[in-house]
Amino acid sequence: MHLETTRLTIRPWSHDEAERLLDIQSRLEVVKWLGDGEPVLMKDLDEAHARIDRYLERSEAPPLGFWAVEVRETGVVAGSVILLTLPNSDEGEVEVGWHLHPDSWGHGYATESATAVIQHGFDGGLPEIYAVTHTTNERSQAVCRRLGLDDLGIMEKWYADESRVYRTTPERWANRA
């Protein structure tokens, strides 16, 4: 999958970018928002390469995937954007998500890349897309609001802890303000 937005290229991760992935995934301020339980920091380049292999595998069933977000002007990978089945999903619900290096925060890259992959997901036939945030992750919740996703409130469904959950459908997405 390869998408282009005004400023970004969304594409598969490359093993040439393992150092950048390690830099992103070894930062507490990034990984504390991912998944359940205690944050697990990436330790070394071997782990980064293994993770890239896993990202590539998880991208083999379109429209789902785990992609790099490259800033076209600089060629630097800002982080990742995902469209994946939620863990512990009974109905195959799909989540959009993002995690960016702190040097890429505050530039609108999360909103821009998520917009592109949500559209990609709906073009690929998905009936709805969720965004699931930690209840205290105000920055990601602000992205969800900018995306025009419906706030479904606090739920304890896919993860062990409570999450704030957002959702959109193709109809709501097409008619967002």
CSV table of N, CA, C and O in Angstrom, one decimal, residues 16-142:
chain,number,residue,atom,x,y,z
A,16,ASP,N,15.8,-0.3,6.3
A,16,ASP,CA,16.7,0.8,6.3
A,16,ASP,C,16.3,1.8,7.4
A,16,ASP,O,17.1,2.7,7.8
A,17,GLU,N,15.1,1.7,7.9
A,17,GLU,CA,14.6,2.7,8.9
A,17,GLU,C,14.5,2.1,10.3
A,17,GLU,O,13.9,2.6,11.2
A,18,ALA,N,15.2,1.0,10.5
A,18,ALA,CA,15.2,0.3,11.8
A,18,ALA,C,15.7,1.2,12.9
A,18,ALA,O,15.1,1.2,14.0
A,19,GLU,N,16.7,2.0,12.7
A,19,GLU,CA,17.2,2.9,13.7
A,19,GLU,C,16.2,4.0,14.1
A,19,GLU,O,16.0,4.3,15.3
A,20,ARG,N,15.4,4.5,13.1
A,20,ARG,CA,14.4,5.4,13.4
A,20,ARG,C,13.2,4.8,14.2
A,20,ARG,O,12.7,5.3,15.2
A,21,LEU,N,12.9,3.5,13.8
A,21,LEU,CA,11.9,2.8,14.6
A,21,LEU,C,12.3,2.6,16.0
A,21,LEU,O,11.5,2.8,17.0
A,22,LEU,N,13.5,2.2,16.2
A,22,LEU,CA,14.1,2.0,17.6
A,22,LEU,C,14.0,3.3,18.3
A,22,LEU,O,13.6,3.3,19.5
A,23,ASP,N,14.4,4.4,17.7
A,23,ASP,CA,14.3,5.7,18.4
A,23,ASP,C,12.9,6.0,18.8
A,23,ASP,O,12.6,6.6,19.9
A,24,ILE,N,11.9,5.7,18.0
A,24,ILE,CA,10.5,6.0,18.4
A,24,ILE,C,10.0,5.0,19.5
A,24,ILE,O,9.5,5.5,20.5
A,25,GLN,N,10.2,3.7,19.3
A,25,GLN,CA,9.7,2.7,20.1
A,25,GLN,C,10.4,2.5,21.4
A,25,GLN,O,10.0,1.7,22.3
A,26,SER,N,11.6,3.2,21.6
A,26,SER,CA,12.3,3.1,22.9
A,26,SER,C,12.0,4.4,23.8
A,26,SER,O,12.7,4.5,24.8
A,27,ARG,N,11.0,5.1,23.4
A,27,ARG,CA,10.7,6.3,24.2
A,27,ARG,C,9.4,6.1,25.0
A,27,ARG,O,8.4,5.8,24.4
A,28,LEU,N,9.5,6.3,26.3
A,28,LEU,CA,8.4,6.1,27.2
A,28,LEU,C,7.2,7.0,26.8
A,28,LEU,O,6.1,6.6,26.8
A,29,GLU,N,7.5,8.2,26.4
A,29,GLU,CA,6.4,9.2,26.0
A,29,GLU,C,5.6,8.7,24.8
A,29,GLU,O,4.5,9.2,24.6
A,30,VAL,N,6.1,7.8,24.0
A,30,VAL,CA,5.4,7.2,22.9
A,30,VAL,C,4.7,5.9,23.3
A,30,VAL,O,3.5,5.8,23.2
A,31,VAL,N,5.5,5.0,23.8
A,31,VAL,CA,4.9,3.6,24.1
A,31,VAL,C,4.0,3.5,25.3
A,31,VAL,O,3.2,2.6,25.4
A,32,LYS,N,4.0,4.5,26.1
A,32,LYS,CA,3.0,4.5,27.3
A,32,LYS,C,1.6,4.5,26.8
A,32,LYS,O,0.7,4.1,27.6
A,33,TRP,N,1.3,5.0,25.6
A,33,TRP,CA,0.0,5.0,25.1
A,33,TRP,C,-0.4,3.8,24.3
A,33,TRP,O,-1.5,3.8,23.8
A,34,LEU,N,0.5,2.9,24.1
A,34,LEU,CA,0.2,1.7,23.2
A,34,LEU,C,-0.2,0.5,24.0
A,34,LEU,O,0.5,0.1,25.0
A,35,GLY,N,-1.3,-0.1,23.7
A,35,GLY,CA,-1.7,-1.4,24.3
A,35,GLY,C,-2.0,-1.3,25.8
A,35,GLY,O,-2.3,-0.3,26.3
A,36,ASP,N,-2.0,-2.5,26.4
A,36,ASP,CA,-2.4,-2.7,27.8
A,36,ASP,C,-1.1,-2.8,28.7
A,36,ASP,O,-0.1,-3.1,28.2
A,37,GLY,N,-1.3,-2.6,29.9
A,37,GLY,CA,-0.3,-2.9,30.9
A,37,GLY,C,0.8,-1.9,30.9
A,37,GLY,O,0.8,-0.8,30.3
A,38,GLU,N,1.9,-2.4,31.5
A,38,GLU,CA,3.1,-1.5,31.6
A,38,GLU,C,3.7,-1.3,30.2
A,38,GLU,O,3.8,-2.3,29.4
A,39,PRO,N,4.2,-0.1,29.9
A,39,PRO,CA,4.9,0.1,28.6
A,39,PRO,C,6.1,-0.8,28.4
A,39,PRO,O,6.9,-1.0,29.4
A,40,VAL,N,6.3,-1.3,27.2
A,40,VAL,CA,7.5,-2.1,26.9
A,40,VAL,C,8.3,-1.4,25.9
A,40,VAL,O,7.9,-1.2,24.7
A,41,LEU,N,9.5,-0.9,26.3
A,41,LEU,CA,10.4,-0.2,25.4
A,41,LEU,C,11.2,-1.1,24.5
A,41,LEU,O,11.6,-2.2,24.9
A,42,MET,N,11.3,-0.7,23.2
A,42,MET,CA,12.2,-1.5,22.3
A,42,MET,C,13.6,-1.4,22.8
A,42,MET,O,14.0,-0.3,23.1
A,43,LYS,N,14.4,-2.5,22.7
A,43,LYS,CA,15.7,-2.5,23.3
A,43,LYS,C,16.8,-2.3,22.3
A,43,LYS,O,17.9,-1.8,22.7
A,44,ASP,N,16.7,-2.9,21.1
A,44,ASP,CA,17.9,-2.8,20.2
A,44,ASP,C,17.4,-3.0,18.7
A,44,ASP,O,16.2,-3.1,18.4
A,45,LEU,N,18.4,-2.9,17.8
A,45,LEU,CA,18.1,-2.9,16.4
A,45,LEU,C,17.6,-4.3,16.0
A,45,LEU,O,16.7,-4.3,15.1
A,46,ASP,N,18.0,-5.3,16.6
A,46,ASP,CA,17.4,-6.7,16.3
A,46,ASP,C,15.9,-6.7,16.5
A,46,ASP,O,15.2,-7.2,15.6
A,47,GLU,N,15.5,-6.1,17.6
A,47,GLU,CA,14.1,-6.0,17.9
A,47,GLU,C,13.4,-5.1,16.9
A,47,GLU,O,12.3,-5.4,16.4
A,48,ALA,N,14.0,-4.1,16.5
A,48,ALA,CA,13.4,-3.2,15.5
A,48,ALA,C,13.2,-3.9,14.1
A,48,ALA,O,12.2,-3.8,13.5
A,49,HIS,N,14.2,-4.7,13.7
A,49,HIS,CA,14.1,-5.4,12.5
A,49,HIS,C,13.0,-6.5,12.5
A,49,HIS,O,12.2,-6.6,11.6
A,50,ALA,N,12.9,-7.1,13.7
A,50,ALA,CA,11.9,-8.1,13.9
A,50,ALA,C,10.5,-7.5,13.8
A,50,ALA,O,9.5,-8.0,13.2
A,51,ARG,N,10.4,-6.3,14.4
A,51,ARG,CA,9.1,-5.6,14.4
A,51,ARG,C,8.7,-5.1,13.0
A,51,ARG,O,7.6,-5.2,12.6
A,52,ILE,N,9.7,-4.7,12.2
A,52,ILE,CA,9.4,-4.3,10.8
A,52,ILE,C,8.9,-5.5,10.1
A,52,ILE,O,7.9,-5.4,9.3
A,53,ASP,N,9.5,-6.7,10.3
A,53,ASP,CA,9.0,-7.9,9.6
A,53,ASP,C,7.5,-8.1,10.0
A,53,ASP,O,6.7,-8.5,9.2
A,54,ARG,N,7.2,-8.0,11.3
A,54,ARG,CA,5.9,-8.2,11.8
A,54,ARG,C,4.9,-7.1,11.1
A,54,ARG,O,3.8,-7.5,10.8
A,55,TYR,N,5.4,-5.9,11.0
A,55,TYR,CA,4.5,-4.9,10.4
A,55,TYR,C,4.2,-5.2,9.0
A,55,TYR,O,3.1,-5.1,8.5
A,56,LEU,N,5.2,-5.7,8.3
A,56,LEU,CA,5.0,-6.1,6.9
A,56,LEU,C,4.0,-7.3,6.8
A,56,LEU,O,3.2,-7.3,5.9
A,57,GLU,N,4.1,-8.3,7.7
A,57,GLU,CA,3.2,-9.4,7.7
A,57,GLU,C,1.8,-8.9,8.0
A,57,GLU,O,0.8,-9.4,7.4
A,58,ARG,N,1.6,-7.9,8.9
A,58,ARG,CA,0.3,-7.4,9.3
A,58,ARG,C,-0.3,-6.6,8.2
A,58,ARG,O,-1.5,-6.2,8.3
A,59,SER,N,0.5,-6.3,7.2
A,59,SER,CA,0.0,-5.5,6.1
A,59,SER,C,-0.4,-6.3,4.8
A,59,SER,O,-0.6,-5.7,3.8
A,60,GLU,N,-0.4,-7.6,5.0
A,60,GLU,CA,-0.6,-8.5,3.8
A,60,GLU,C,-2.1,-8.7,3.5
A,60,GLU,O,-2.4,-9.4,2.6
A,61,ALA,N,-3.0,-8.2,4.3
A,61,ALA,CA,-4.4,-8.4,4.1
A,61,ALA,C,-5.1,-7.0,4.0
A,61,ALA,O,-5.8,-6.6,4.9
A,62,PRO,N,-5.0,-6.4,2.8
A,62,PRO,CA,-5.6,-5.1,2.6
A,62,PRO,C,-7.1,-5.2,2.9
A,62,PRO,O,-7.8,-6.2,2.7
A,63,PRO,N,-7.7,-4.1,3.4
A,63,PRO,CA,-7.1,-2.8,3.5
A,63,PRO,C,-6.3,-2.6,4.8
A,63,PRO,O,-5.9,-1.5,5.1
A,64,LEU,N,-6.1,-3.6,5.6
A,64,LEU,CA,-5.4,-3.5,6.9
A,64,LEU,C,-3.9,-3.4,6.7
A,64,LEU,O,-3.4,-3.8,5.7
A,65,GLY,N,-3.3,-2.8,7.7
A,65,GLY,CA,-1.8,-2.6,7.7
A,65,GLY,C,-1.3,-1.8,8.8
A,65,GLY,O,-2.0,-1.2,9.6
A,66,PHE,N,0.1,-1.8,8.8
A,66,PHE,CA,0.9,-1.1,9.8
A,66,PHE,C,2.0,-0.4,8.9
A,66,PHE,O,2.9,-1.0,8.5
A,67,TRP,N,1.8,1.0,8.8
A,67,TRP,CA,2.7,1.7,7.8
A,67,TRP,C,3.5,2.8,8.4
A,67,TRP,O,3.2,3.3,9.4
A,68,ALA,N,4.6,3.1,7.7
A,68,ALA,CA,5.4,4.2,8.0
A,68,ALA,C,4.8,5.5,7.5
A,68,ALA,O,4.1,5.5,6.4
A,69,VAL,N,4.9,6.6,8.2
A,69,VAL,CA,4.4,7.9,7.8
A,69,VAL,C,5.7,8.7,7.5
A,69,VAL,O,6.4,9.1,8.4
A,70,GLU,N,6.0,9.0,6.3
A,70,GLU,CA,7.2,9.7,5.8
A,70,GLU,C,6.8,11.1,5.5
A,70,GLU,O,5.8,11.4,4.7
A,71,VAL,N,7.5,12.1,6.0
A,71,VAL,CA,7.3,13.5,5.7
A,71,VAL,C,8.1,13.7,4.3
A,71,VAL,O,9.3,13.6,4.3
A,72,ARG,N,7.3,14.0,3.3
A,72,ARG,CA,7.9,14.1,1.9
A,72,ARG,C,9.0,15.2,1.8
A,72,ARG,O,10.0,15.0,1.2
A,73,GLU,N,8.8,16.3,2.5
A,73,GLU,CA,9.7,17.4,2.4
A,73,GLU,C,11.1,17.0,2.9
A,73,GLU,O,12.1,17.5,2.4
A,74,THR,N,11.2,16.2,4.0
A,74,THR,CA,12.5,15.9,4.6
A,74,THR,C,12.9,14.4,4.4
A,74,THR,O,14.1,14.1,4.6
A,75,GLY,N,12.0,13.6,4.0
A,75,GLY,CA,12.3,12.1,3.9
A,75,GLY,C,12.4,11.4,5.2
A,75,GLY,O,12.7,10.2,5.2
A,76,VAL,N,12.1,12.1,6.3
A,76,VAL,CA,12.1,11.5,7.6
A,76,VAL,C,10.8,10.8,7.9
A,76,VAL,O,9.7,11.3,7.6
A,77,VAL,N,10.9,9.6,8.5
A,77,VAL,CA,9.7,8.9,9.0
A,77,VAL,C,9.3,9.5,10.3
A,77,VAL,O,10.0,9.5,11.3
A,78,ALA,N,8.1,10.1,10.3
A,78,ALA,CA,7.5,10.7,11.5
A,78,ALA,C,7.0,9.6,12.5
A,78,ALA,O,7.1,9.9,13.7
A,79,GLY,N,6.6,8.5,12.0
A,79,GLY,CA,6.1,7.4,12.9
A,79,GLY,C,5.3,6.4,12.1
A,79,GLY,O,5.6,6.2,10.9
A,80,SER,N,4.3,5.9,12.7
A,80,SER,CA,3.5,4.8,12.1
A,80,SER,C,2.0,5.2,12.2
A,80,SER,O,1.5,6.0,13.0
A,81,VAL,N,1.2,4.7,11.2
A,81,VAL,CA,-0.2,4.8,11.2
A,81,VAL,C,-0.7,3.3,11.0
A,81,VAL,O,-0.1,2.6,10.2
A,82,ILE,N,-1.8,3.0,11.7
A,82,ILE,CA,-2.3,1.6,11.5
A,82,ILE,C,-3.8,1.5,11.2
A,82,ILE,O,-4.5,2.5,11.5
A,83,LEU,N,-4.1,0.4,10.6
A,83,LEU,CA,-5.5,0.1,10.4
A,83,LEU,C,-5.5,-1.4,10.6
A,83,LEU,O,-5.1,-2.2,9.7
A,84,LEU,N,-5.9,-1.9,11.9
A,84,LEU,CA,-5.8,-3.3,12.3
A,84,LEU,C,-7.0,-3.7,13.0
A,84,LEU,O,-7.7,-2.9,13.7
A,85,THR,N,-7.3,-5.0,13.0
A,85,THR,CA,-8.3,-5.6,13.8
A,85,THR,C,-8.0,-5.4,15.3
A,85,THR,O,-6.8,-5.6,15.7
A,86,LEU,N,-8.9,-4.9,16.1
A,86,LEU,CA,-8.7,-4.7,17.5
A,86,LEU,C,-8.5,-6.0,18.2
A,86,LEU,O,-9.0,-7.1,17.8
A,87,PRO,N,-7.6,-6.0,19.2
A,87,PRO,CA,-7.4,-7.2,20.0
A,87,PRO,C,-8.7,-7.7,20.7
A,87,PRO,O,-9.5,-6.8,21.1
A,88,ASN,N,-8.9,-9.0,20.9
A,88,ASN,CA,-10.0,-9.5,21.6
A,88,ASN,C,-11.3,-9.1,20.9
A,88,ASN,O,-12.4,-8.9,21.5
A,89,SER,N,-11.3,-8.9,19.6
A,89,SER,CA,-12.4,-8.5,18.8
A,89,SER,C,-13.4,-9.7,18.5
A,89,SER,O,-12.9,-10.6,17.9
A,90,ASP,N,-14.6,-9.5,18.9
A,90,ASP,CA,-15.6,-10.6,18.6
A,90,ASP,C,-16.2,-10.4,17.1
A,90,ASP,O,-16.5,-11.4,16.5
A,91,GLU,N,-16.2,-9.2,16.7
A,91,GLU,CA,-16.9,-8.9,15.4
A,91,GLU,C,-15.9,-8.5,14.3
A,91,GLU,O,-16.3,-8.0,13.2
A,92,GLY,N,-14.6,-8.6,14.6
A,92,GLY,CA,-13.6,-8.1,13.6
A,92,GLY,C,-13.5,-6.6,13.5
A,92,GLY,O,-13.1,-6.1,12.4
A,93,GLU,N,-13.8,-5.9,14.6
A,93,GLU,CA,-13.7,-4.5,14.5
A,93,GLU,C,-12.3,-4.0,14.2
A,93,GLU,O,-11.4,-4.6,14.7
A,94,VAL,N,-12.2,-2.9,13.5
A,94,VAL,CA,-11.0,-2.4,13.0
A,94,VAL,C,-10.7,-1.0,13.6
A,94,VAL,O,-11.6,-0.2,13.8
A,95,GLU,N,-9.4,-0.9,14.0
A,95,GLU,CA,-9.0,0.4,14.7
A,95,GLU,C,-8.0,1.1,13.8
A,95,GLU,O,-7.1,0.5,13.2
A,96,VAL,N,-8.2,2.4,13.8
A,96,VAL,CA,-7.1,3.3,13.2
A,96,VAL,C,-6.3,3.8,14.4
A,96,VAL,O,-6.8,4.0,15.5
A,97,GLY,N,-5.0,3.9,14.2
A,97,GLY,CA,-4.1,4.4,15.3
A,97,GLY,C,-2.9,5.0,14.7
A,97,GLY,O,-2.6,4.9,13.5
A,98,TRP,N,-2.2,5.7,15.5
A,98,TRP,CA,-0.9,6.4,15.1
A,98,TRP,C,0.0,6.5,16.3
A,98,TRP,O,-0.4,6.5,17.4
A,99,HIS,N,1.3,6.5,16.0
A,99,HIS,CA,2.3,6.8,17.0
A,99,HIS,C,3.5,7.4,16.3
A,99,HIS,O,4.0,6.8,15.4
A,100,LEU,N,3.8,8.6,16.8
A,100,LEU,CA,4.8,9.4,16.1
A,100,LEU,C,5.9,9.7,17.1
A,100,LEU,O,5.7,9.8,18.3
A,101,HIS,N,7.1,10.0,16.5
A,101,HIS,CA,8.2,10.5,17.2
A,101,HIS,C,7.9,11.8,17.8
A,101,HIS,O,7.2,12.6,17.1
A,102,PRO,N,8.3,12.1,19.0
A,102,PRO,CA,8.0,13.5,19.6
A,102,PRO,C,8.5,14.6,18.7
A,102,PRO,O,7.9,15.7,18.8
A,103,ASP,N,9.5,14.4,17.9
A,103,ASP,CA,9.9,15.5,17.0
A,103,ASP,C,8.9,15.8,15.9
A,103,ASP,O,9.0,16.8,15.2
A,104,SER,N,8.0,14.9,15.8
A,104,SER,CA,6.9,15.1,14.8
A,104,SER,C,5.6,15.4,15.3
A,104,SER,O,4.6,15.5,14.6
A,105,TRP,N,5.5,15.6,16.7
A,105,TRP,CA,4.2,16.0,17.3
A,105,TRP,C,3.9,17.5,17.0
A,105,TRP,O,4.8,18.3,16.8
A,106,GLY,N,2.6,17.8,16.9
A,106,GLY,CA,2.2,19.2,16.8
A,106,GLY,C,2.2,19.7,15.3
A,106,GLY,O,2.0,20.9,15.1
A,107,HIS,N,2.4,18.8,14.4
A,107,HIS,CA,2.5,19.3,13.0
A,107,HIS,C,1.2,18.8,12.2
A,107,HIS,O,1.2,19.1,11.0
A,108,GLY,N,0.3,18.1,12.8
A,108,GLY,CA,-0.9,17.6,12.1
A,108,GLY,C,-0.7,16.3,11.3
A,108,GLY,O,-1.5,15.9,10.6
A,109,TYR,N,0.5,15.7,11.5
A,109,TYR,CA,0.8,14.4,10.8
A,109,TYR,C,-0.2,13.3,11.2
A,109,TYR,O,-0.5,12.5,10.4
A,110,ALA,N,-0.5,13.2,12.5
A,110,ALA,CA,-1.4,12.1,12.9
A,110,ALA,C,-2.8,12.3,12.2
A,110,ALA,O,-3.3,11.3,11.7
A,111,THR,N,-3.3,13.5,12.2
A,111,THR,CA,-4.6,13.8,11.6
A,111,THR,C,-4.6,13.5,10.1
A,111,THR,O,-5.4,12.8,9.5
A,112,GLU,N,-3.5,14.0,9.5
A,112,GLU,CA,-3.4,13.8,8.0
A,112,GLU,C,-3.2,12.4,7.6
A,112,GLU,O,-3.9,11.9,6.7
A,113,SER,N,-2.4,11.6,8.3
A,113,SER,CA,-2.2,10.2,8.0
A,113,SER,C,-3.4,9.4,8.3
A,113,SER,O,-3.8,8.5,7.5
A,114,ALA,N,-4.0,9.6,9.4
A,114,ALA,CA,-5.2,8.9,9.8
A,114,ALA,C,-6.4,9.2,8.8
A,114,ALA,O,-7.1,8.2,8.5
A,115,THR,N,-6.5,10.4,8.4
A,115,THR,CA,-7.5,10.7,7.4
A,115,THR,C,-7.3,9.8,6.1
A,115,THR,O,-8.3,9.2,5.6
A,116,ALA,N,-6.1,9.7,5.7
A,116,ALA,CA,-5.8,8.9,4.5
A,116,ALA,C,-6.1,7.4,4.7
A,116,ALA,O,-6.7,6.8,3.8
A,117,VAL,N,-5.7,6.9,5.8
A,117,VAL,CA,-5.9,5.4,6.0
A,117,VAL,C,-7.4,5.1,6.3
A,117,VAL,O,-7.9,4.0,6.0
A,118,ILE,N,-8.1,6.0,7.0
A,118,ILE,CA,-9.6,5.8,7.1
A,118,ILE,C,-10.2,5.7,5.8
A,118,ILE,O,-11.0,4.8,5.5
A,119,GLN,N,-9.9,6.7,4.9
A,119,GLN,CA,-10.5,6.7,3.6
A,119,GLN,C,-10.1,5.4,2.8
A,119,GLN,O,-10.9,4.7,2.2
A,120,HIS,N,-8.8,5.0,3.0
A,120,HIS,CA,-8.3,3.7,2.4
A,120,HIS,C,-9.2,2.5,2.9
A,120,HIS,O,-9.5,1.6,2.1
A,121,GLY,N,-9.4,2.5,4.2
A,121,GLY,CA,-10.2,1.4,4.8
A,121,GLY,C,-11.6,1.4,4.3
A,121,GLY,O,-12.2,0.3,3.9
A,122,PHE,N,-12.3,2.5,4.1
A,122,PHE,CA,-13.6,2.6,3.6
A,122,PHE,C,-13.6,2.2,2.1
A,122,PHE,O,-14.5,1.5,1.6
A,123,ASP,N,-12.6,2.7,1.4
A,123,ASP,CA,-12.5,2.3,0.0
A,123,ASP,C,-12.3,0.8,-0.2
A,123,ASP,O,-12.7,0.2,-1.2
A,124,GLY,N,-11.7,0.2,0.8
A,124,GLY,CA,-11.5,-1.3,0.9
A,124,GLY,C,-12.7,-2.1,1.4
A,124,GLY,O,-12.6,-3.3,1.6
A,125,GLY,N,-13.8,-1.4,1.7
A,125,GLY,CA,-15.0,-2.1,2.1
A,125,GLY,C,-15.3,-2.2,3.6
A,125,GLY,O,-16.2,-2.9,4.0
A,126,LEU,N,-14.5,-1.6,4.5
A,126,LEU,CA,-14.8,-1.7,5.9
A,126,LEU,C,-16.1,-1.0,6.2
A,126,LEU,O,-16.4,0.1,5.7
A,127,PRO,N,-16.9,-1.6,7.1
A,127,PRO,CA,-18.2,-1.0,7.5
A,127,PRO,C,-18.1,0.0,8.5
A,127,PRO,O,-19.1,0.8,8.7
A,128,GLU,N,-17.0,0.0,9.3
A,128,GLU,CA,-16.9,1.0,10.4
A,128,GLU,C,-15.4,1.0,10.8
A,128,GLU,O,-14.7,0.0,10.6
A,129,ILE,N,-14.9,2.1,11.4
A,129,ILE,CA,-13.6,2.1,11.9
A,129,ILE,C,-13.6,2.8,13.3
A,129,ILE,O,-14.3,3.9,13.4
A,130,TYR,N,-12.9,2.2,14.2
A,130,TYR,CA,-12.8,2.7,15.6
A,130,TYR,C,-11.4,3.4,15.8
A,130,TYR,O,-10.5,3.0,15.1
A,131,ALA,N,-11.4,4.3,16.8
A,131,ALA,CA,-10.1,4.8,17.4
A,131,ALA,C,-10.3,4.6,18.9
A,131,ALA,O,-11.3,5.0,19.4
A,132,VAL,N,-9.3,4.0,19.5
A,132,VAL,CA,-9.4,3.6,20.9
A,132,VAL,C,-8.2,4.3,21.6
A,132,VAL,O,-7.0,4.0,21.2
A,133,THR,N,-8.4,5.1,22.6
A,133,THR,CA,-7.4,5.8,23.3
A,133,THR,C,-7.4,5.5,24.8
A,133,THR,O,-8.4,5.2,25.3
A,134,HIS,N,-6.2,5.6,25.4
A,134,HIS,CA,-6.2,5.6,26.8
A,134,HIS,C,-7.1,6.8,27.3
A,134,HIS,O,-7.1,7.8,26.7
A,135,THR,N,-7.7,6.6,28.5
A,135,THR,CA,-8.7,7.6,28.9
A,135,THR,C,-8.0,9.0,29.2
A,135,THR,O,-8.6,10.0,29.2
A,136,THR,N,-6.7,9.0,29.4
A,136,THR,CA,-5.9,10.2,29.7
A,136,THR,C,-5.1,10.7,28.6
A,136,THR,O,-4.4,11.7,28.7
A,137,ASN,N,-5.2,10.1,27.4
A,137,ASN,CA,-4.5,10.5,26.2
A,137,ASN,C,-5.2,11.6,25.5
A,137,ASN,O,-5.9,11.4,24.5
A,138,GLU,N,-5.1,12.8,26.0
A,138,GLU,CA,-5.8,14.0,25.5
A,138,GLU,C,-5.4,14.4,24.1
A,138,GLU,O,-6.2,14.8,23.3
A,139,ARG,N,-4.1,14.2,23.8
A,139,ARG,CA,-3.6,14.5,22.5
A,139,ARG,C,-4.3,13.7,21.4
A,139,ARG,O,-4.7,14.2,20.3
A,140,SER,N,-4.3,12.3,21.6
A,140,SER,CA,-5.0,11.5,20.6
A,140,SER,C,-6.5,11.7,20.6
A,140,SER,O,-7.1,11.6,19.5
A,141,GLN,N,-7.1,12.0,21.7
A,141,GLN,CA,-8.5,12.3,21.7
A,141,GLN,C,-8.8,13.6,20.9
A,141,GLN,O,-9.8,13.7,20.1
A,142,ALA,N,-7.9,14.6,20.9
A,142,ALA,CA,-8.0,15.8,20.1
A,142,ALA,C,-7.9,15.4,18.6
A,142,ALA,O,-8.6,16.0,17.8
